[in-house]
PDB file of C-alpha atoms in Angstrom:
ATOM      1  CA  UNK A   1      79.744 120.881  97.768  1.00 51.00           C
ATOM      2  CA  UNK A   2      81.323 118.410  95.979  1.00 62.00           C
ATOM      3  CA  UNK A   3      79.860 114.942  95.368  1.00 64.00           C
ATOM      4  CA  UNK A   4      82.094 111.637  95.849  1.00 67.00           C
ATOM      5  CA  UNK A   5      81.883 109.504  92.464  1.00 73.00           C
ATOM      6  CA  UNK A   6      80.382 106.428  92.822  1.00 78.00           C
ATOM      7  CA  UNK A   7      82.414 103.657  91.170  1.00 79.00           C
ATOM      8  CA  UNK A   8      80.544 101.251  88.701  1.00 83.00           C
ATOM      9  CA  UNK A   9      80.940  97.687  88.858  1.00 87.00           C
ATOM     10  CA  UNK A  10      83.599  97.814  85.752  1.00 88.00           C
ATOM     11  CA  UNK A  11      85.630 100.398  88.047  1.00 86.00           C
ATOM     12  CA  UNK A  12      85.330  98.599  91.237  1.00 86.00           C
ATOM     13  CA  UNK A  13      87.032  95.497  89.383  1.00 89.00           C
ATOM     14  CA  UNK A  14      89.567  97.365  87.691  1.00 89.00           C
ATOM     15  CA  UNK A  15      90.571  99.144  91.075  1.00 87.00           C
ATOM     16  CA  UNK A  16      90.540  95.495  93.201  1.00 87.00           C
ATOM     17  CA  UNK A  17      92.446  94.074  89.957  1.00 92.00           C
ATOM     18  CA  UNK A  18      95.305  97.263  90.568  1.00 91.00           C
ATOM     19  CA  UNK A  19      95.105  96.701  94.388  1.00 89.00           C
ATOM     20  CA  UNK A  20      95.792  93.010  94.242  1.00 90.00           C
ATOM     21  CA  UNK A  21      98.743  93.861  92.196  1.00 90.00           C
ATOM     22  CA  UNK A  22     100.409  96.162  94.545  1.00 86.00           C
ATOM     23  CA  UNK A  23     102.350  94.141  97.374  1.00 85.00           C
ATOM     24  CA  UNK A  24     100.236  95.421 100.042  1.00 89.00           C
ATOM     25  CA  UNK A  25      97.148  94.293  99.102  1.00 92.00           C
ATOM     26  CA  UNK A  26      95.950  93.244 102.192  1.00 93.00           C
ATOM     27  CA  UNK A  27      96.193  96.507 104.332  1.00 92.00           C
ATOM     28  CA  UNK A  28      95.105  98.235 100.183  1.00 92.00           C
ATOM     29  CA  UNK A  29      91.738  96.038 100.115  1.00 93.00           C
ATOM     30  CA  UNK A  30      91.296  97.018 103.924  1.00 94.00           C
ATOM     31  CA  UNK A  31      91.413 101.052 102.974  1.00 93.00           C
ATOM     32  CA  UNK A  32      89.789 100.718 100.150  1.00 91.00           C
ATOM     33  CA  UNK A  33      86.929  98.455 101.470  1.00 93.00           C
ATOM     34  CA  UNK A  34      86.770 101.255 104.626  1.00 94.00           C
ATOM     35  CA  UNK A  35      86.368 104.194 102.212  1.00 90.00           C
ATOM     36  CA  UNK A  36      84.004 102.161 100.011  1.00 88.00           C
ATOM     37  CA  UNK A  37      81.448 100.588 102.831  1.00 90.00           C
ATOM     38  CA  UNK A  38      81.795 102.763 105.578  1.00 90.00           C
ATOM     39  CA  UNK A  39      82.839 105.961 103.602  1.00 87.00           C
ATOM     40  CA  UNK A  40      85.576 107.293 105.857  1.00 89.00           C
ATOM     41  CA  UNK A  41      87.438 109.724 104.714  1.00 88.00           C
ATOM     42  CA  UNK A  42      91.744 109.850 104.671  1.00 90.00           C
ATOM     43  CA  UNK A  43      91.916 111.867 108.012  1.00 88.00           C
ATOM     44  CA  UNK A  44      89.492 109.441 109.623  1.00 89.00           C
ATOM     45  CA  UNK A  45      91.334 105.965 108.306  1.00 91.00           C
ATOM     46  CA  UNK A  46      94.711 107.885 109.519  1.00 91.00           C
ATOM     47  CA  UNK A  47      93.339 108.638 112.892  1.00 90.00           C
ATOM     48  CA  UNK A  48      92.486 105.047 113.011  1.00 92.00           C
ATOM     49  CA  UNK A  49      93.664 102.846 115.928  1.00 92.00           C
ATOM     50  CA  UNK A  50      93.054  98.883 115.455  1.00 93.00           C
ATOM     51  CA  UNK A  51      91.110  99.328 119.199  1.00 92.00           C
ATOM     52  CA  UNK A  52      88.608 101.530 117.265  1.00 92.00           C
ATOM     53  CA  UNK A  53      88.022  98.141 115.027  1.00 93.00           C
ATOM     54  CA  UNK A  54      89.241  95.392 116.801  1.00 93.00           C
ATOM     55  CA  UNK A  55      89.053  93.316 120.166  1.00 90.00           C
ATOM     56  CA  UNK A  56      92.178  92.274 122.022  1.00 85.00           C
ATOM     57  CA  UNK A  57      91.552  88.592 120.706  1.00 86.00           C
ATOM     58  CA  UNK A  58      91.275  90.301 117.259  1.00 84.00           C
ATOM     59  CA  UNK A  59      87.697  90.164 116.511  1.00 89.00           C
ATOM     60  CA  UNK A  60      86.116  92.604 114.397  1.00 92.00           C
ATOM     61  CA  UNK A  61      83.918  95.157 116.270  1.00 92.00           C
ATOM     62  CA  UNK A  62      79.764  95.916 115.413  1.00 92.00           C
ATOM     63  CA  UNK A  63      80.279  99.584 115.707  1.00 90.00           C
ATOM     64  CA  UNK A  64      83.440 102.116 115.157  1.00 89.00           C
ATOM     65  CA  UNK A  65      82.922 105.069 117.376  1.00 89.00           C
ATOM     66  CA  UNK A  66      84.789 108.013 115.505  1.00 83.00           C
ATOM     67  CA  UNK A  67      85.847 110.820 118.369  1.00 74.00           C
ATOM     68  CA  UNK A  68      85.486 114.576 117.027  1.00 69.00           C
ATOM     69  CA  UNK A  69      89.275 115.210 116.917  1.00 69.00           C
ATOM     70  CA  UNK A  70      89.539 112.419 113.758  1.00 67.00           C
ATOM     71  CA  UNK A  71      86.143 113.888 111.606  1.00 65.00           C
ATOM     72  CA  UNK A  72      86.417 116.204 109.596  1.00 68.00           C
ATOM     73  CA  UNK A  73      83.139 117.886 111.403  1.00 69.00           C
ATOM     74  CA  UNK A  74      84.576 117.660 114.493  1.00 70.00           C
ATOM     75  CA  UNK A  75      81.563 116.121 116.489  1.00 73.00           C
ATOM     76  CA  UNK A  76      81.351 112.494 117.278  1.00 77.00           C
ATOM     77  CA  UNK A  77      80.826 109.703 115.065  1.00 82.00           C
ATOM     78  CA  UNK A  78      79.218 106.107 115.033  1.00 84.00           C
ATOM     79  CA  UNK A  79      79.646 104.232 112.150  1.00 88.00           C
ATOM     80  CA  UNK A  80      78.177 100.542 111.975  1.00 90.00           C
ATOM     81  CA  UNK A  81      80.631  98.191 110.498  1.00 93.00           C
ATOM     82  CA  UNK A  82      78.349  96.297 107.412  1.00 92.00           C
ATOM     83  CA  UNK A  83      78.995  92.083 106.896  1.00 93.00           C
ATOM     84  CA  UNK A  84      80.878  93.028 103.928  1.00 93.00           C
ATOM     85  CA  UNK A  85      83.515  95.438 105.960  1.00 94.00           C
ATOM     86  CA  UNK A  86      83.418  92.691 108.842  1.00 94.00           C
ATOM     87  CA  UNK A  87      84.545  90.001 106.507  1.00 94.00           C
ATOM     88  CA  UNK A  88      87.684  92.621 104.821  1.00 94.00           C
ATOM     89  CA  UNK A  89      88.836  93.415 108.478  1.00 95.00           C
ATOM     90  CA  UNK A  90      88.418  89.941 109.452  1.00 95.00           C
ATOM     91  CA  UNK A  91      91.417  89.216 106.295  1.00 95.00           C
ATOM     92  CA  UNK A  92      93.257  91.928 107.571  1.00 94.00           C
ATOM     93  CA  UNK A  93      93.522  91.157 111.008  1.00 94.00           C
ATOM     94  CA  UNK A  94      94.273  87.837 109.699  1.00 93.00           C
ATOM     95  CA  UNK A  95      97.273  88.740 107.989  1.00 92.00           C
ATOM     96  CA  UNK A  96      98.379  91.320 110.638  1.00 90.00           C
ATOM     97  CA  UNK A  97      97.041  89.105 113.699  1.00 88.00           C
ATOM     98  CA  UNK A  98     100.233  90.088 116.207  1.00 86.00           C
ATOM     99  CA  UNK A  99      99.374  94.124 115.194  1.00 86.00           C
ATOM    100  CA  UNK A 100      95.741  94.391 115.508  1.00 87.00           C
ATOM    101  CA  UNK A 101      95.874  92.617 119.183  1.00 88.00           C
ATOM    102  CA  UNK A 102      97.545  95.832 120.514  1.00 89.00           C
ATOM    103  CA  UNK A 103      94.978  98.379 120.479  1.00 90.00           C
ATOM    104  CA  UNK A 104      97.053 101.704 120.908  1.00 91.00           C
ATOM    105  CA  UNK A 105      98.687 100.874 117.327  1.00 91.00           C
ATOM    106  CA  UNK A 106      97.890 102.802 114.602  1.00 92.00           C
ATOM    107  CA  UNK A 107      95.848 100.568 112.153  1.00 92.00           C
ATOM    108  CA  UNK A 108      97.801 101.202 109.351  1.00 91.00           C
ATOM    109  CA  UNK A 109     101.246 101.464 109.117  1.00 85.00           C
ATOM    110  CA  UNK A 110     104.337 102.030 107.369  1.00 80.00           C
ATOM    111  CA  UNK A 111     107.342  99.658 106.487  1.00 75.00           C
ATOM    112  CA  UNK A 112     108.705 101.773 109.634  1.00 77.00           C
ATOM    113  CA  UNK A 113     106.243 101.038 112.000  1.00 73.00           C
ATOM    114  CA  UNK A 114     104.836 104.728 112.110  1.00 82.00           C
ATOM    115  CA  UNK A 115     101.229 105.126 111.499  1.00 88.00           C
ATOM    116  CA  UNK A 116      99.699 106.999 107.948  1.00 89.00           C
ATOM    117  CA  UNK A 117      99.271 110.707 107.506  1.00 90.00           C
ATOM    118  CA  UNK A 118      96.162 111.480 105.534  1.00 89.00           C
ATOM    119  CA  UNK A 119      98.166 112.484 102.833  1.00 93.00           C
ATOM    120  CA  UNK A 120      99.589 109.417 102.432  1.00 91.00           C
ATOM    121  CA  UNK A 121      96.312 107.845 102.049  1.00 91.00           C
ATOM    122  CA  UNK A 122      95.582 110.175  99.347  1.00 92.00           C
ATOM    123  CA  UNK A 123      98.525 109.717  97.614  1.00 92.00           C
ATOM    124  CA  UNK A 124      97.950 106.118  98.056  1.00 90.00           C
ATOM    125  CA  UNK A 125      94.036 106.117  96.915  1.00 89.00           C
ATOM    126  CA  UNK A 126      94.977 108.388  93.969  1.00 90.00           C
ATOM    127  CA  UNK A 127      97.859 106.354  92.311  1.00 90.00           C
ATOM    128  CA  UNK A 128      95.583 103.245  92.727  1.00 90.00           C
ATOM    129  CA  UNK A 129      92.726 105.540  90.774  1.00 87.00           C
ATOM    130  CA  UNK A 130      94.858 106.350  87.863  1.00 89.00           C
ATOM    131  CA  UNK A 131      96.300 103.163  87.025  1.00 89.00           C
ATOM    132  CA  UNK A 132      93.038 102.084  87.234  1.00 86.00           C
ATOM    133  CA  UNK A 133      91.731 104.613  85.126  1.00 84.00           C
TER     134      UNK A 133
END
């Protein structure tokens, strides 16, 4: 099985420094910090609805329950959302405040309004990796 890479903190910065740059950076930082402190995977920040995160008055939920048809396992999953997540969904539902009060929306979406594929988030993760380096 293969092994995620761990970033070091040299890495991490250069990655925030490339994300920051990118005119997105709000909803970037949000699926990077998801992959990075909760360690969802594409399919499961795709699947994503901003009820699975978020309270109708837009606070940021203790717990994300994952159903099986968004793991890759398929089988239920909890994950507990850490301070540090809290605080980079708290930014993002800052920024986004009208689209994370509607709870049927896909959490991230497109210049279109449609929701991500997981592709999409891997095409997105991997051009922020390599100009990182």
């Amino acid at each position: 099985m293969k092994q995620a890479k761990i970033l070091t903190r040299a890495e991490y910065k250069r990655v925030m420094a490339v994300l920051d740059a990118h005119r997105h950076a709000v909803r970037n930082r949000t699926m990077f910090a998801l992959s990075f402190y909760a360690g969802l995977r594409a399919c499961e920040m795709a699947a994503l609805k901003t009820g699975d995160l978020y309270e109708e008055d837009g606070n940021v939920r203790d717990t994300l329950y994952l159903d099986s048809e968004q793991t890759k396992g398929s089988e239920n999953q909890q994950v507990i959302i850490s301070r540090q997540l809290q605080k980079k969904l708290a930014v993002y539902a800052k920024e986004y405040s009208k689209h994370v009060k509607q709870p049927a929306l896909p959490l991230f979406f497109s210049a279109k309004g449609g929701g991500f594929s997981a592709q999409t988030v891997i095409n997105l993760f991997s051009r922020f990796y390599s100009k990182a380096g």
